[in-house]
């Protein structure tokens, strides 16, 4: 018998289809009932530009990734094994994506944010060092701006694009109107934006009584800026961390 406080709770999984399955499996393992409705769709960017930049990798001192998707959409264009710049990643998940290609980063911060990665990278970047920042179209400018201020020459390469996914709108509205969701998980600021767009003027009423869980402080800030109260935000910005935080939340008396 599963004794998790999440047992029997219906949890909305809003990740893109490619990443939803592993998160849902973890939720089922603690007895929760995941409902997958992607709020965003992730698509590859122009392959010609990526291939052209790959040919110039030898010009760079550092190769920086701030998401696992950046790794996944970049390396199909790279013929391995080959010499690569030193690599820095934002956290364990992005490092794991590198490991799938037999690669290890030189730098992984203990706090999975672009701000922390910038703090660790800047002392290692010399004046004039060239840095390739591999990103999605919605990546924040925090890291490249910090590196440029430290004297680095930073090129930015968009390898994937994140777009709102409205295919599940009617199903989502129906679930919320019937009060069938116990928790909504939000894994990125773009998911927050998509949720607000889908719910429109009903956002406050439909989310009333639903626990909102954000993967980390950047997503939490985006939700709060949109007027969405956040009940759950883990200190470990991973799927395991958000599940643990939800268990703690629902273990409180009366929930």
Tab-separated table of C-alpha atoms in Angstrom:
chain	number	residue	atom	x	y	z
A	1	UNK	CA	0.000	0.000	0.000
A	2	UNK	CA	1.259	3.490	-0.894
A	3	UNK	CA	1.306	5.883	2.074
A	4	UNK	CA	2.338	9.052	0.223
A	5	UNK	CA	0.214	12.131	0.905
A	6	UNK	CA	-0.131	12.369	-2.879
A	7	UNK	CA	-1.917	9.014	-3.088
A	8	UNK	CA	-5.228	9.523	-4.875
A	9	UNK	CA	-4.497	13.155	-5.731
A	10	UNK	CA	-5.118	14.186	-9.330
A	11	UNK	CA	-2.147	16.198	-10.610
A	12	UNK	CA	-2.044	18.134	-13.855
A	13	UNK	CA	1.182	17.538	-15.802
A	14	UNK	CA	1.735	20.450	-18.161
A	15	UNK	CA	5.073	19.511	-19.711
A	16	UNK	CA	5.501	18.920	-23.426
A	17	UNK	CA	4.706	15.409	-24.598
A	18	UNK	CA	8.363	14.388	-24.807
A	19	UNK	CA	9.018	15.089	-21.132
A	20	UNK	CA	5.632	14.349	-19.568
A	21	UNK	CA	5.943	10.550	-19.486
A	22	UNK	CA	8.812	10.313	-16.981
A	23	UNK	CA	7.198	12.853	-14.640
A	24	UNK	CA	3.856	11.037	-14.816
A	25	UNK	CA	5.572	7.739	-14.028
A	26	UNK	CA	7.095	9.238	-10.882
A	27	UNK	CA	3.689	10.564	-9.827
A	28	UNK	CA	2.086	7.159	-10.309
A	29	UNK	CA	4.854	5.596	-8.228
A	30	UNK	CA	3.658	7.604	-5.193
A	31	UNK	CA	-0.004	6.889	-5.891
A	32	UNK	CA	-0.976	10.133	-7.591
A	33	UNK	CA	-3.174	10.258	-10.683
A	34	UNK	CA	-1.387	12.302	-13.374
A	35	UNK	CA	-3.392	14.024	-16.088
A	36	UNK	CA	-1.257	15.105	-19.045
A	37	UNK	CA	-2.288	18.282	-20.848
A	38	UNK	CA	0.758	19.970	-22.431
A	39	UNK	CA	0.697	23.742	-22.187
A	40	UNK	CA	3.701	24.189	-24.456
A	41	UNK	CA	5.084	22.567	-27.598
A	42	UNK	CA	8.797	22.431	-28.330
A	43	UNK	CA	10.023	22.422	-31.912
A	44	UNK	CA	13.528	22.389	-33.449
A	45	UNK	CA	14.929	25.627	-34.821
A	46	UNK	CA	16.546	26.138	-38.242
A	47	UNK	CA	19.023	23.273	-38.763
A	48	UNK	CA	21.162	25.202	-41.247
A	49	UNK	CA	22.140	27.808	-38.646
A	50	UNK	CA	22.935	25.114	-36.067
A	51	UNK	CA	25.072	23.138	-38.529
A	52	UNK	CA	26.950	26.288	-39.525
A	53	UNK	CA	27.730	27.121	-35.888
A	54	UNK	CA	28.856	23.550	-35.155
A	55	UNK	CA	31.545	23.914	-37.817
A	56	UNK	CA	32.990	26.808	-35.796
A	57	UNK	CA	33.056	25.127	-32.374
A	58	UNK	CA	36.847	25.244	-32.310
A	59	UNK	CA	36.642	29.047	-31.980
A	60	UNK	CA	34.994	28.866	-28.555
A	61	UNK	CA	36.420	28.520	-25.052
A	62	UNK	CA	33.088	27.615	-23.411
A	63	UNK	CA	29.885	25.928	-24.518
A	64	UNK	CA	26.975	26.787	-22.206
A	65	UNK	CA	23.608	25.010	-21.881
A	66	UNK	CA	20.841	26.162	-19.544
A	67	UNK	CA	18.331	23.422	-20.365
A	68	UNK	CA	18.273	19.743	-21.236
A	69	UNK	CA	16.345	20.617	-24.392
A	70	UNK	CA	19.241	22.786	-25.564
A	71	UNK	CA	21.510	19.737	-25.317
A	72	UNK	CA	18.996	17.457	-27.039
A	73	UNK	CA	18.437	19.753	-29.999
A	74	UNK	CA	22.112	20.705	-30.414
A	75	UNK	CA	24.004	17.428	-30.379
A	76	UNK	CA	22.243	15.653	-33.265
A	77	UNK	CA	24.176	18.134	-35.404
A	78	UNK	CA	27.545	17.248	-33.815
A	79	UNK	CA	29.576	14.265	-35.022
A	80	UNK	CA	31.130	12.688	-31.951
A	81	UNK	CA	33.786	12.009	-30.868
A	82	UNK	CA	35.460	15.349	-31.605
A	83	UNK	CA	37.201	18.071	-29.574
A	84	UNK	CA	34.744	20.344	-27.811
A	85	UNK	CA	35.000	23.539	-25.756
A	86	UNK	CA	34.639	23.246	-21.999
A	87	UNK	CA	30.978	22.861	-21.148
A	88	UNK	CA	28.891	24.440	-18.407
A	89	UNK	CA	25.314	23.425	-17.605
A	90	UNK	CA	22.634	24.814	-15.324
A	91	UNK	CA	21.954	21.637	-13.318
A	92	UNK	CA	21.789	17.856	-12.965
A	93	UNK	CA	19.095	17.336	-15.561
A	94	UNK	CA	21.079	19.164	-18.221
A	95	UNK	CA	24.215	17.254	-17.182
A	96	UNK	CA	22.258	14.001	-17.574
A	97	UNK	CA	21.280	15.026	-21.106
A	98	UNK	CA	24.999	15.480	-21.872
A	99	UNK	CA	25.761	12.086	-20.350
A	100	UNK	CA	23.453	10.501	-22.948
A	101	UNK	CA	26.088	11.579	-25.488
A	102	UNK	CA	28.989	10.302	-23.357
A	103	UNK	CA	29.948	13.830	-22.274
A	104	UNK	CA	30.540	15.494	-18.905
A	105	UNK	CA	30.361	19.212	-18.120
A	106	UNK	CA	33.250	21.034	-16.499
A	107	UNK	CA	30.867	23.112	-14.415
A	108	UNK	CA	27.510	22.364	-12.757
A	109	UNK	CA	26.177	24.777	-10.090
A	110	UNK	CA	24.594	23.516	-6.892
A	111	UNK	CA	21.663	25.955	-7.317
A	112	UNK	CA	20.002	25.292	-10.675
A	113	UNK	CA	19.581	28.856	-11.916
A	114	UNK	CA	21.176	30.955	-14.637
A	115	UNK	CA	22.196	33.463	-11.962
A	116	UNK	CA	24.197	30.875	-10.036
A	117	UNK	CA	25.795	29.498	-13.195
A	118	UNK	CA	26.825	33.036	-14.134
A	119	UNK	CA	28.397	33.540	-10.688
A	120	UNK	CA	30.501	30.397	-11.127
A	121	UNK	CA	31.437	31.023	-14.747
A	122	UNK	CA	32.510	34.665	-14.556
A	123	UNK	CA	35.727	34.043	-12.553
A	124	UNK	CA	36.731	31.423	-15.142
A	125	UNK	CA	36.095	33.583	-18.184
A	126	UNK	CA	39.009	35.707	-19.351
A	127	UNK	CA	38.770	38.944	-21.278
A	128	UNK	CA	38.034	38.103	-24.896
A	129	UNK	CA	37.113	34.448	-24.322
A	130	UNK	CA	34.498	33.295	-26.799
A	131	UNK	CA	31.401	31.644	-25.357
A	132	UNK	CA	28.614	29.897	-27.279
A	133	UNK	CA	25.301	30.065	-25.412
A	134	UNK	CA	22.994	27.327	-26.732
A	135	UNK	CA	19.395	28.111	-25.901
A	136	UNK	CA	15.692	28.095	-26.649
A	137	UNK	CA	13.908	31.116	-28.077
A	138	UNK	CA	12.537	32.119	-24.652
A	139	UNK	CA	15.807	31.903	-22.704
A	140	UNK	CA	16.354	34.766	-20.294
A	141	UNK	CA	19.234	37.171	-21.100
A	142	UNK	CA	20.686	36.897	-17.565
A	143	UNK	CA	23.648	34.651	-18.345
A	144	UNK	CA	24.887	36.098	-21.657
A	145	UNK	CA	24.617	39.634	-20.263
A	146	UNK	CA	26.649	38.690	-17.188
A	147	UNK	CA	29.351	37.043	-19.307
A	148	UNK	CA	29.555	40.019	-21.652
A	149	UNK	CA	29.953	42.299	-18.640
A	150	UNK	CA	32.847	40.058	-17.566
A	151	UNK	CA	34.567	40.662	-20.911
A	152	UNK	CA	33.546	37.539	-22.826
A	153	UNK	CA	32.472	37.546	-26.458
A	154	UNK	CA	29.157	35.695	-26.352
A	155	UNK	CA	27.329	34.266	-29.349
A	156	UNK	CA	23.773	33.000	-28.846
A	157	UNK	CA	22.425	30.033	-30.802
A	158	UNK	CA	18.713	29.209	-30.709
A	159	UNK	CA	18.272	25.456	-31.232
A	160	UNK	CA	14.606	25.069	-30.264
A	161	UNK	CA	11.450	27.123	-30.035
A	162	UNK	CA	8.787	26.964	-27.343
A	163	UNK	CA	5.236	27.748	-28.383
A	164	UNK	CA	1.878	27.667	-26.562
A	165	UNK	CA	-0.061	24.445	-27.047
A	166	UNK	CA	-3.827	25.080	-27.036
A	167	UNK	CA	-4.921	21.589	-28.101
A	168	UNK	CA	-5.977	20.615	-24.574
A	169	UNK	CA	-7.848	23.800	-23.716
A	170	UNK	CA	-11.381	22.383	-23.616
A	171	UNK	CA	-10.322	19.349	-21.595
A	172	UNK	CA	-8.446	21.556	-19.121
A	173	UNK	CA	-11.399	23.911	-18.721
A	174	UNK	CA	-13.720	20.961	-18.154
A	175	UNK	CA	-11.482	19.422	-15.466
A	176	UNK	CA	-11.144	22.709	-13.612
A	177	UNK	CA	-14.825	23.584	-13.822
A	178	UNK	CA	-15.736	20.160	-12.431
A	179	UNK	CA	-13.140	20.595	-9.659
A	180	UNK	CA	-11.378	17.367	-10.633
A	181	UNK	CA	-7.789	18.600	-10.201
A	182	UNK	CA	-6.029	18.704	-6.834
A	183	UNK	CA	-2.810	20.252	-8.117
A	184	UNK	CA	-1.399	21.978	-11.180
A	185	UNK	CA	2.325	21.724	-11.885
A	186	UNK	CA	4.111	24.495	-13.770
A	187	UNK	CA	7.641	23.778	-14.985
A	188	UNK	CA	8.590	26.999	-16.789
A	189	UNK	CA	7.557	30.638	-17.198
A	190	UNK	CA	6.304	29.779	-20.687
A	191	UNK	CA	3.909	27.227	-19.159
A	192	UNK	CA	2.637	29.957	-16.842
A	193	UNK	CA	2.035	32.283	-19.773
A	194	UNK	CA	0.210	29.563	-21.691
A	195	UNK	CA	-2.001	28.698	-18.699
A	196	UNK	CA	-3.014	32.324	-18.220
A	197	UNK	CA	-3.815	32.621	-21.927
A	198	UNK	CA	-5.930	29.447	-21.925
A	199	UNK	CA	-7.919	30.283	-18.791
A	200	UNK	CA	-8.225	33.968	-19.654
A	201	UNK	CA	-10.724	35.822	-17.446
A	202	UNK	CA	-11.597	32.647	-15.531
A	203	UNK	CA	-8.078	32.070	-14.246
A	204	UNK	CA	-8.781	33.204	-10.666
A	205	UNK	CA	-12.053	31.308	-10.301
A	206	UNK	CA	-10.833	28.113	-11.952
A	207	UNK	CA	-7.633	27.883	-9.907
A	208	UNK	CA	-9.369	28.635	-6.618
A	209	UNK	CA	-8.935	25.618	-4.363
A	210	UNK	CA	-6.288	24.055	-6.596
A	211	UNK	CA	-2.717	23.731	-5.301
A	212	UNK	CA	-0.307	25.412	-7.721
A	213	UNK	CA	3.204	23.912	-7.733
A	214	UNK	CA	6.110	25.641	-9.510
A	215	UNK	CA	9.401	23.893	-10.289
A	216	UNK	CA	11.569	26.760	-9.026
A	217	UNK	CA	11.820	30.459	-8.160
A	218	UNK	CA	11.907	31.760	-11.738
A	219	UNK	CA	8.645	29.996	-12.600
A	220	UNK	CA	7.155	30.991	-9.245
A	221	UNK	CA	7.981	34.638	-9.914
A	222	UNK	CA	6.326	34.419	-13.342
A	223	UNK	CA	3.179	32.904	-11.797
A	224	UNK	CA	2.956	35.500	-9.053
A	225	UNK	CA	3.532	38.281	-11.567
A	226	UNK	CA	0.523	36.902	-13.476
A	227	UNK	CA	-1.568	36.991	-10.299
A	228	UNK	CA	-1.509	33.234	-9.663
A	229	UNK	CA	-0.954	32.290	-5.989
A	230	UNK	CA	1.796	29.663	-5.641
A	231	UNK	CA	1.393	27.094	-2.877
A	232	UNK	CA	4.344	24.814	-3.578
A	233	UNK	CA	7.920	25.548	-4.702
A	234	UNK	CA	10.718	23.066	-3.922
A	235	UNK	CA	14.255	23.911	-2.871
A	236	UNK	CA	15.459	21.189	-5.266
A	237	UNK	CA	14.381	22.398	-8.717
A	238	UNK	CA	13.724	18.943	-10.199
A	239	UNK	CA	10.721	16.690	-10.769
A	240	UNK	CA	11.745	14.669	-7.699
A	241	UNK	CA	11.927	17.901	-5.729
A	242	UNK	CA	8.491	19.104	-6.789
A	243	UNK	CA	6.935	15.722	-5.950
A	244	UNK	CA	8.518	15.785	-2.488
A	245	UNK	CA	7.284	19.356	-1.943
A	246	UNK	CA	3.761	18.378	-3.022
A	247	UNK	CA	3.835	15.436	-0.618
A	248	UNK	CA	4.798	17.790	2.200
A	249	UNK	CA	2.036	20.213	1.244
A	250	UNK	CA	-0.709	17.582	1.110
A	251	UNK	CA	0.487	15.938	4.319
A	252	UNK	CA	-0.586	19.023	6.263
A	253	UNK	CA	-3.811	18.541	8.187
A	254	UNK	CA	-6.957	19.257	6.242
A	255	UNK	CA	-5.453	18.913	2.769
